[in-house]
Structure formats: structure tokens, C-alpha cells
């Protein structure tokens, strides 16, 4: 009899295959439970192809074939169907869409064959692997709102060995104060939810808790956690174990609602507000209980049983959770508990509180505060007052997400594309997070960056409470590339508000975090808020304090940092050497990131009319050339004496680490996205260099300075695009570099390939080829799917790629609509492009053309065209270099420290005036700028005169300054000459000081 469905997961009770090989599943995987099927305890071990099943299934317009496959060798494996007439569907699978040694979900729609009957399910394979969950069934495609396409479990099928996102299912409002999440391992602060790996012996997923979280990344770790878990039966049974099993089909994973039905009948539903959430628990019997505890017992808990009130605090913090103090918790239940108390749990060495109820449904409203317990109670009253229903909280959170996600309407996308796009948009707007609260005295926050030794109590923070908003949880080295420009385009007022919330860190602590978690975490390279905020301003997101942003960027770029967690590493020397010495860990990456940020600062200086800094940073942004070793054709590190870190014989561009942050010389060869002309000049034939890059395989077995394999290497290998590691942020711009090389069709081909195969697996918790860091990898997809990308960050332009959808409408914040249409969208290659009806001949778009609304019309085709292929003219970067020479003081003061290329030494004059002479060694070159660097203890020059002479007798005034200040210690300030000057001798005459002495750390003459 013909039926409409078929399913087998190769368990004893399922239909059995005609091919032999049912076994206990793969023995090794970085992302799956070992010796088990994807679901259940069995899977089919195949070594070749053949008929899998004889079936009799009618095909309808909604029929779909799906399966999960685990390739071990060659990836040429697919499942097809044969119909009653002997014909086949001819289904194929792109082998590059499958990951080796991992389960991969494959779905194939069969509606084209409606009316036929499937008689056989066939397997085609050329090498061994595993198969599970073969399904042939009707699955109608629903018409849903953007928010309902989101899967918060995307990216969670990961581990520390291999990342498919390394996310967790965060239920929150956009940029919310708290995350709420299910937890599979309540004893850790890193991988708190492993989608499929942390299963029971029966291979059923299981939860240990529902938790409060503030985790920006598993590598950063969590902070301010708090756990609750429901149960039935004697509460003492939870003393040693409280796992509750469930099935993923019984999970609801939406931004505004997480829900799960456990196998024992208990259900839990969570809906978020900003500082609060509501939990609804239902039980299959009257005797029920809730457990409360924390990671490693770090916190306090008080239960008021008969009032139905819980209060407490948490001081959980990972090693990188710098600046985190206590968080206070206040919760109310909709009914009083019958009993309550504490259980000592020796297995976890924690003290667990519990409340017992005689009820089949219990609702908990819970809120938090970083300020005080009273403020936590206030936050609950403000956001989820007594009497608020679960549905009201859920619907309010849904509306908040729909407001953002619904601003982009997509037509003609597949089901998987809609899930991928809107889930990525959710991740983009999940971070950064608010760190402020509505207090009786206005909006305030507990500062994570002001150092204060006052202890916290069980009711009040010891941190300093400051007026204003603050935002936290952002790794700028990752996010500057895509998330900040996405905020600037899609929600500029929100972008400006968040930027100002990070600038609050500068106002309070003197710096903007490199990695805010929530304070000054010491990791990653670059002070990338500099270029992120410059970019936002230049793109019209200018509702923040621009002067403060500029000031903070100047401090990052010109001041020797006071601690390891702030500022630019190596700056004490690199600012004068023109390169970052190899003695600085990952110094080459620090140097190149510095050039990108200096480019943004130069453009901000232009907008503000600051000629001195504009000229200085414009030339400093070209210093990347000082790290380019023409002998090997790559960027590499340099020793302090100027010699190269590696000889040509030693140099291996495929080796990881050392000079490079989380990558190698190949992926750093194009890390100059702000200067395409310079890249063309350095590489000569830039297109050929890129071709070789994409053709040279990444083996994942060349750890270089790391000394061992790190997960980024394996992930980069499995991207299978040569050396290109889309699995990590340093490589994300590289496909678009082809636009600089005059070969935009190659950009279009690679971008389309990445879009269509590197973001697969949403349904089984995959979705990414590597770490999804604070929305950055998601924002890459969003931009690239729209057809353009912010290549030259810090400038109001985008590089053109290959739009994925036939039509997208973006409802801009200014009330205008930007409509992007792509005829022939199934093809990757741009044939022509019109902006508001006007032909566009270059593969770049101005931000103003997008932000003002209108239409962008692409015509795409199956073959590359000559559109946009004009090649930029090479322009060798020409940074300024200091003049070499000798220095002496007319007062007899030893001033050698002024030219030793470090801020660690200084010269002091015991008067308010001083004269310093500089005699040039070697040929005279035109001096364009000079810099002065303040000392460590004040006594800054206030007024001075720079003079030049050829004979030491006749002097010409080159520049004169008065009423000058140096806001910071060990700050380097540039001064532009009205015209370049060429002399053999120079003289600095200081005529006034800020104190009764004068101290300088450096005097530098910068020449062409």
C-alpha cells in the first residue's frame, strides 16, 4: 500500500536496510557523541553504494528526502530515489558542502516529481562513512515572520576541538542586559550547551539547568551565572544527579522564547525582558520542586518559602571576566512553596537551595542588577510587574526582535536561506549588551573599569556606580570588520548609542576596551574601536560624542599604555621605528591592525579639520610597507634592529602563529583592506597572488610557533578554499580584494560559494564554519547576501559582491527603502549594475547611495563578465621615516634619550626653556612633520619654535607653536610644517613649559 512517509534511524524497531553494516556509530568526532548514531544508538556503516530500502511512498508537492551523513574519507556521497517507472530523481550532493568526521544534514525537495511513487532509496558512495535518520516525508514550507525563522541553537553543535559557531541558545531581547539559556553542563563557564555531544548513555540530550548567562564566547568564559532546575518526586533524589532528558524536536529555540518538554513530562518555558525574565514550569504530578545553585558555589542564596521569594547574589566570573563584581538576584513565584531549604551536593561540592510546591504549574519572575538587591527588585517591578503573564512577556520580546529583523524583507529565498539569514541577523543584534539600569536617580551603571577596592555586600555592590549608559561584551578585533558597519547602515541611531556606551569606558577608565568582558580583557590585537567608530561617524551614525571618540582613538594610537589590557602593544617603540618589533608577541598583526586603525583616525581627523593628525596618520597608515619583505613576497616580523624575523630559507608562509594572530603569512598577505593601490604595488600581479592563495591547500598540520594543532587550523583546512580560512575573522575580507586586482568576477564566485556551503546545518545546530564571535561571522553573511561588503573600513564605501536573493527590501531608519534586485540570482556573476537607474562601472558602492534609499539593480549570469574589471593604478605606499642624526643640548643636558626610539627613557631640563640641536647624518630629505613625546612625570613643552639651518649660523623658522598641551603621559603628538623643509641641521627651542622643568621622551623629524 502506497504511503506518504518513511523513516529509519537504523534502530532495531525501525525498517532495516538492504545493505549490511548497522553498528554503534563513529568512534571519533570533534563535534558528536562517539560510538552512537546521530539519534539513537545505531547508524549504518557504509563502504560503498547500493539499494538502501525498498519502499512504496507517494510523492506530493511537499515531499522531502532528508538524511544525516558522516563521511570519513572521500566526500562523494549522496542518497537518491528511484521511482516506479525505473527513473531516478538524479539527486546529487556537492562534496564541499559536507564536513568530514562530522554529521551533516542533507535535505532535498521532491515536489518536482509530485504524482510519482518512490520504490527504492539508493545510496551512492565511493568511500566509507556513516548514515542515519533517513526520512522521506511531507514537509510543507510555512510562511513565517522573520523572527520565527530564527534558530538560537544554530552554532551549538560545536566543541573546543571544532567550532561550528561555538554559540549557545541565548534567549534575550536585542542587546539585552541578560541572557537566559538551557545548560547541558552546569559545572563550567565555557561550553555550557553542547547541542549533540553532551548526551546520555542512551544518546538522548539532557539538561542540567536553566541559567542566567553573560557569556560573550566560550573562550572568554561566563560570568554572573545562576541556575534553576525543575523536578518531581522526592527532592532528595536530586542530591547527586538531576539530568533531565529530552528530544530536540521538543525544543522551542527562538530569541523571545525557549521551551522544552522533557521525557518525564516536565516542561519549562522562558521569555526574556531586558534585566528580567519569566519562567513557566509545568509538572505531570502535584509534588514538584525547583533547585537553585551556581557554578562552583560562587554566590549567596536566601529563600523565603512561604512568601514565594528568592534573593541572592552571584560572583561567578571566568579568568577573562575583567572588572566583573557581584550581580544581585531577586525572584518571586506565583504561589508560596510548601517547603524549602538547602541540599549539600557532594558530587559538585555545591550548596543547592530548593523550594517544594504542591502544584502542577509554577511561574517564576526573576530580575537582576549589578548595583544592588533593591535595584534588582525594582528592575522586576519595572519590566515584569506582578500579574504579567508569560504570554505578555514573550510577545513583547517577540515584537522587539520583529522590529529589527523585519526591517529586511527577502523575496525568493529558500527555507534554509531564510533561517540562515534571520538567525544571523539575530546574532548580530544579540551583542553588545547593555550594562546600565533605570534607577530612582536616573540611568546608572556599576562601572567595570573604575578600580575600586570597596568590598561588595550581599545587598550592595562595591563597584562605583556612575550616571549614564554603558555597553559591554564586544571583541573589537572581531566586530569592527562587519558588525559595526552593519549597525551603522541598518540602525544608525542604535549604533551611535552603543558607541557612546563604549566611550563611557574611556570617560571612566581612561581607555576603550580592546575586548570588553565587561572591562579591559587582555587579549587580541588592535585597538579596533578606533576604526569602528570612525567608520560609524563617516557613514552618518553620528549621534555620539565624536570629540570623545576621537580623543579615545588618539590616546590608543599615541600613548604608551599603562597596562596589558589596554592600548596598543609595542607602541613604546613601534611609533618611532615604523614597525612593531618581533619581541612583541604577534607583532606583525599588531602593526597591520594599527595601520587599519590609523587609516580610520586619519579620516576622522579630516572630518574634524585636524590637519596635524590627518597628515600624520595618513602616512602612518602606510607603514604596513615596512613589514613587507620583498624577498619572500609576504608580510613578516622585524627585529628591533630592522632585520627580518626569518631568513628566506627559514620563512614558511603556511606556518601559523609567531608574527601572526590565529593565522599565517598567507592569510595576512592581503591585510591592507584600506589601500588597494598599495597592495597592487606591493604584490605586482595581485590577481595572480590571490589565485595562488586560493589554490594552495591548507593542511591544518603546520602549527609553526604554536607548537601544536589549534582548532582554527583544522577549521581552516575544512573550509577547502585553499589557504582561505573563512572560519576565522582575519580572512573575511580577502575574497573582496579581487576587486582591487581588477578581477571582481573572482570575488563574486568565491563569495557565492562561501554563502551557499559554509553556513549550512542550521537544523542540527551547525550553521558556521568557525567561531561566530559577537555577530561578526553572521554580519559577513548578511552583507554578502545583500551583495556588498565594508572592505575599506573607516571610509564610506563598500565592495560589490554577488547578491544571493532575487529581491531584498531594507526599511531604513530614515523612513526610506533600499531595494536590491538581482535578475538571474541563481548565478553568481555580475553582468551589469545600476544604482537608481544609473549604470555603475566600478565594483564599489558609496554609502550615501545606500543610506538614502533607492534601487540597486544587478544583472547576474552564469559566466564571468568584464564588468567592473578596471584595475587600480599601483601606488607604492610612502610612509614618512625619521631622519637619522645626532642630538645635543646647549645647556649640556644629556639628550640622547630623545632619539633612542622608545618612550621608556627621557631627558629632563631643570628650567622652563631649552634648546636642542639635531645634526642630520646622511643625505638631507624633506621634513614634513615632527613629533614630540611627553615624559612620564609632566613638565611638558608649552610653547616652542622649530628652526632649520644649513650652516648652524643662519636659522629659518619652520614652525612655531604656543599654548600647547599634552593630555597624557608618554604621548606622541605630531606637528605639520606649512611646507616641507630640507636642511642639514634643526633646532628645537622650547620657550615655555607646563611646570618648572621640561621633560621630553622623544623628538622625531619625519621626512619623505
PDB file of N, CA, C and O in Angstrom, residues 611-612 615 619 880 925-930 946-948 956-961 975-983 986 1005-1008:
ATOM      1  N   UNK A 611      44.526  69.154  10.880  1.00  0.00           N
ATOM      2  CA  UNK A 611      45.497  68.950   9.818  1.00  0.00           C
ATOM      3  C   UNK A 611      46.733  68.198  10.301  1.00  0.00           C
ATOM      4  O   UNK A 611      47.299  67.380   9.569  1.00  0.00           O
ATOM      5  N   UNK A 612      47.194  68.485  11.509  1.00  0.00           N
ATOM      6  CA  UNK A 612      48.388  67.817  12.012  1.00  0.00           C
ATOM      7  C   UNK A 612      48.194  66.302  12.057  1.00  0.00           C
ATOM      8  O   UNK A 612      48.998  65.531  11.515  1.00  0.00           O
ATOM      9  N   UNK A 615      47.523  64.518   8.533  1.00  0.00           N
ATOM     10  CA  UNK A 615      48.729  64.251   7.758  1.00  0.00           C
ATOM     11  C   UNK A 615      49.562  63.136   8.385  1.00  0.00           C
ATOM     12  O   UNK A 615      50.088  62.253   7.695  1.00  0.00           O
ATOM     13  N   UNK A 619      49.956  59.122   6.651  1.00  0.00           N
ATOM     14  CA  UNK A 619      51.231  58.488   6.314  1.00  0.00           C
ATOM     15  C   UNK A 619      51.505  57.278   7.211  1.00  0.00           C
ATOM     16  O   UNK A 619      52.100  56.294   6.763  1.00  0.00           O
ATOM     17  N   UNK A 880      56.336  58.187   6.028  1.00  0.00           N
ATOM     18  CA  UNK A 880      57.471  59.023   6.409  1.00  0.00           C
ATOM     19  C   UNK A 880      58.431  58.218   7.280  1.00  0.00           C
ATOM     20  O   UNK A 880      58.021  57.298   7.993  1.00  0.00           O
ATOM     21  N   UNK A 925      66.725  64.970   3.575  1.00  0.00           N
ATOM     22  CA  UNK A 925      65.434  64.664   2.969  1.00  0.00           C
ATOM     23  C   UNK A 925      64.411  65.670   3.474  1.00  0.00           C
ATOM     24  O   UNK A 925      64.532  66.198   4.583  1.00  0.00           O
ATOM     25  N   UNK A 926      63.369  65.929   2.675  1.00  0.00           N
ATOM     26  CA  UNK A 926      62.388  66.944   3.077  1.00  0.00           C
ATOM     27  C   UNK A 926      61.610  66.517   4.326  1.00  0.00           C
ATOM     28  O   UNK A 926      60.956  65.469   4.326  1.00  0.00           O
ATOM     29  N   UNK A 927      61.692  67.300   5.373  1.00  0.00           N
ATOM     30  CA  UNK A 927      60.935  67.059   6.600  1.00  0.00           C
ATOM     31  C   UNK A 927      59.511  67.562   6.410  1.00  0.00           C
ATOM     32  O   UNK A 927      59.297  68.713   6.008  1.00  0.00           O
ATOM     33  N   UNK A 928      58.559  66.715   6.674  1.00  0.00           N
ATOM     34  CA  UNK A 928      57.140  67.045   6.507  1.00  0.00           C
ATOM     35  C   UNK A 928      56.489  67.288   7.870  1.00  0.00           C
ATOM     36  O   UNK A 928      55.670  68.198   8.027  1.00  0.00           O
ATOM     37  N   UNK A 929      56.828  66.481   8.833  1.00  0.00           N
ATOM     38  CA  UNK A 929      56.237  66.513  10.162  1.00  0.00           C
ATOM     39  C   UNK A 929      57.336  66.342  11.195  1.00  0.00           C
ATOM     40  O   UNK A 929      58.412  65.827  10.896  1.00  0.00           O
ATOM     41  N   UNK A 930      57.053  66.736  12.421  1.00  0.00           N
ATOM     42  CA  UNK A 930      57.895  66.351  13.538  1.00  0.00           C
ATOM     43  C   UNK A 930      56.982  65.971  14.698  1.00  0.00           C
ATOM     44  O   UNK A 930      55.806  66.359  14.730  1.00  0.00           O
ATOM     45  N   UNK A 946      60.537  75.520  15.973  1.00  0.00           N
ATOM     46  CA  UNK A 946      61.419  74.626  15.229  1.00  0.00           C
ATOM     47  C   UNK A 946      62.083  75.427  14.127  1.00  0.00           C
ATOM     48  O   UNK A 946      61.411  76.131  13.346  1.00  0.00           O
ATOM     49  N   UNK A 947      63.418  75.317  14.064  1.00  0.00           N
ATOM     50  CA  UNK A 947      64.186  76.072  13.081  1.00  0.00           C
ATOM     51  C   UNK A 947      65.069  75.129  12.282  1.00  0.00           C
ATOM     52  O   UNK A 947      65.414  74.039  12.737  1.00  0.00           O
ATOM     53  N   UNK A 948      65.447  75.578  11.082  1.00  0.00           N
ATOM     54  CA  UNK A 948      66.346  74.820  10.248  1.00  0.00           C
ATOM     55  C   UNK A 948      67.503  75.662   9.762  1.00  0.00           C
ATOM     56  O   UNK A 948      67.380  76.882   9.588  1.00  0.00           O
ATOM     57  N   UNK A 956      66.255  79.376   9.967  1.00  0.00           N
ATOM     58  CA  UNK A 956      64.945  79.682   9.394  1.00  0.00           C
ATOM     59  C   UNK A 956      63.860  79.067  10.263  1.00  0.00           C
ATOM     60  O   UNK A 956      63.920  77.870  10.600  1.00  0.00           O
ATOM     61  N   UNK A 957      62.882  79.870  10.640  1.00  0.00           N
ATOM     62  CA  UNK A 957      61.767  79.351  11.437  1.00  0.00           C
ATOM     63  C   UNK A 957      60.877  78.486  10.543  1.00  0.00           C
ATOM     64  O   UNK A 957      60.363  78.954   9.522  1.00  0.00           O
ATOM     65  N   UNK A 958      60.702  77.240  10.933  1.00  0.00           N
ATOM     66  CA  UNK A 958      59.883  76.286  10.179  1.00  0.00           C
ATOM     67  C   UNK A 958      58.491  76.101  10.768  1.00  0.00           C
ATOM     68  O   UNK A 958      57.534  75.820  10.053  1.00  0.00           O
ATOM     69  N   UNK A 959      58.398  76.240  12.071  1.00  0.00           N
ATOM     70  CA  UNK A 959      57.106  76.048  12.741  1.00  0.00           C
ATOM     71  C   UNK A 959      57.187  76.696  14.117  1.00  0.00           C
ATOM     72  O   UNK A 959      58.240  76.669  14.772  1.00  0.00           O
ATOM     73  N   UNK A 960      56.087  77.271  14.553  1.00  0.00           N
ATOM     74  CA  UNK A 960      56.048  77.902  15.874  1.00  0.00           C
ATOM     75  C   UNK A 960      54.718  77.572  16.528  1.00  0.00           C
ATOM     76  O   UNK A 960      53.661  77.686  15.893  1.00  0.00           O
ATOM     77  N   UNK A 961      54.767  77.158  17.760  1.00  0.00           N
ATOM     78  CA  UNK A 961      53.559  76.750  18.487  1.00  0.00           C
ATOM     79  C   UNK A 961      53.524  77.424  19.850  1.00  0.00           C
ATOM     80  O   UNK A 961      54.570  77.670  20.467  1.00  0.00           O
ATOM     81  N   UNK A 975      53.225  67.411  14.495  1.00  0.00           N
ATOM     82  CA  UNK A 975      53.068  68.810  14.102  1.00  0.00           C
ATOM     83  C   UNK A 975      53.494  68.936  12.640  1.00  0.00           C
ATOM     84  O   UNK A 975      54.607  68.560  12.269  1.00  0.00           O
ATOM     85  N   UNK A 976      52.593  69.442  11.824  1.00  0.00           N
ATOM     86  CA  UNK A 976      52.787  69.532  10.380  1.00  0.00           C
ATOM     87  C   UNK A 976      53.439  70.859  10.028  1.00  0.00           C
ATOM     88  O   UNK A 976      52.993  71.925  10.473  1.00  0.00           O
ATOM     89  N   UNK A 977      54.489  70.811   9.233  1.00  0.00           N
ATOM     90  CA  UNK A 977      55.099  72.032   8.732  1.00  0.00           C
ATOM     91  C   UNK A 977      54.222  72.631   7.628  1.00  0.00           C
ATOM     92  O   UNK A 977      53.525  71.907   6.905  1.00  0.00           O
ATOM     93  N   UNK A 978      54.273  73.938   7.496  1.00  0.00           N
ATOM     94  CA  UNK A 978      53.469  74.588   6.463  1.00  0.00           C
ATOM     95  C   UNK A 978      53.912  74.162   5.074  1.00  0.00           C
ATOM     96  O   UNK A 978      53.125  74.137   4.131  1.00  0.00           O
ATOM     97  N   UNK A 979      55.198  73.839   4.937  1.00  0.00           N
ATOM     98  CA  UNK A 979      55.733  73.261   3.704  1.00  0.00           C
ATOM     99  C   UNK A 979      56.943  72.405   4.065  1.00  0.00           C
ATOM    100  O   UNK A 979      57.618  72.677   5.057  1.00  0.00           O
ATOM    101  N   UNK A 980      57.200  71.353   3.286  1.00  0.00           N
ATOM    102  CA  UNK A 980      58.379  70.529   3.583  1.00  0.00           C
ATOM    103  C   UNK A 980      59.658  71.362   3.584  1.00  0.00           C
ATOM    104  O   UNK A 980      59.807  72.308   2.805  1.00  0.00           O
ATOM    105  N   UNK A 981      60.584  70.972   4.481  1.00  0.00           N
ATOM    106  CA  UNK A 981      61.827  71.731   4.634  1.00  0.00           C
ATOM    107  C   UNK A 981      63.015  70.782   4.598  1.00  0.00           C
ATOM    108  O   UNK A 981      62.969  69.703   5.205  1.00  0.00           O
ATOM    109  N   UNK A 982      64.078  71.189   3.896  1.00  0.00           N
ATOM    110  CA  UNK A 982      65.273  70.357   3.776  1.00  0.00           C
ATOM    111  C   UNK A 982      66.488  71.126   4.277  1.00  0.00           C
ATOM    112  O   UNK A 982      66.920  72.103   3.647  1.00  0.00           O
ATOM    113  N   UNK A 983      67.026  70.705   5.412  1.00  0.00           N
ATOM    114  CA  UNK A 983      68.199  71.343   5.995  1.00  0.00           C
ATOM    115  C   UNK A 983      69.122  70.259   6.540  1.00  0.00           C
ATOM    116  O   UNK A 983      68.735  69.106   6.718  1.00  0.00           O
ATOM    117  N   UNK A 986      68.746  71.065  12.489  1.00  0.00           N
ATOM    118  CA  UNK A 986      67.461  71.534  13.007  1.00  0.00           C
ATOM    119  C   UNK A 986      67.643  71.895  14.475  1.00  0.00           C
ATOM    120  O   UNK A 986      68.520  71.353  15.180  1.00  0.00           O
ATOM    121  N   UNK A1005      61.992  63.816  13.706  1.00  0.00           N
ATOM    122  CA  UNK A1005      61.808  64.557  12.462  1.00  0.00           C
ATOM    123  C   UNK A1005      61.440  63.552  11.375  1.00  0.00           C
ATOM    124  O   UNK A1005      62.215  62.645  11.064  1.00  0.00           O
ATOM    125  N   UNK A1006      60.236  63.687  10.826  1.00  0.00           N
ATOM    126  CA  UNK A1006      59.717  62.720   9.855  1.00  0.00           C
ATOM    127  C   UNK A1006      59.821  63.300   8.459  1.00  0.00           C
ATOM    128  O   UNK A1006      59.241  64.349   8.156  1.00  0.00           O
ATOM    129  N   UNK A1007      60.554  62.583   7.605  1.00  0.00           N
ATOM    130  CA  UNK A1007      60.858  63.091   6.280  1.00  0.00           C
ATOM    131  C   UNK A1007      60.386  62.145   5.195  1.00  0.00           C
ATOM    132  O   UNK A1007      60.180  60.952   5.431  1.00  0.00           O
ATOM    133  N   UNK A1008      60.246  62.681   4.002  1.00  0.00           N
ATOM    134  CA  UNK A1008      59.833  61.873   2.853  1.00  0.00           C
ATOM    135  C   UNK A1008      60.975  60.972   2.388  1.00  0.00           C
ATOM    136  O   UNK A1008      62.139  61.285   2.578  1.00  0.00           O
TER     137      UNK A1008
END
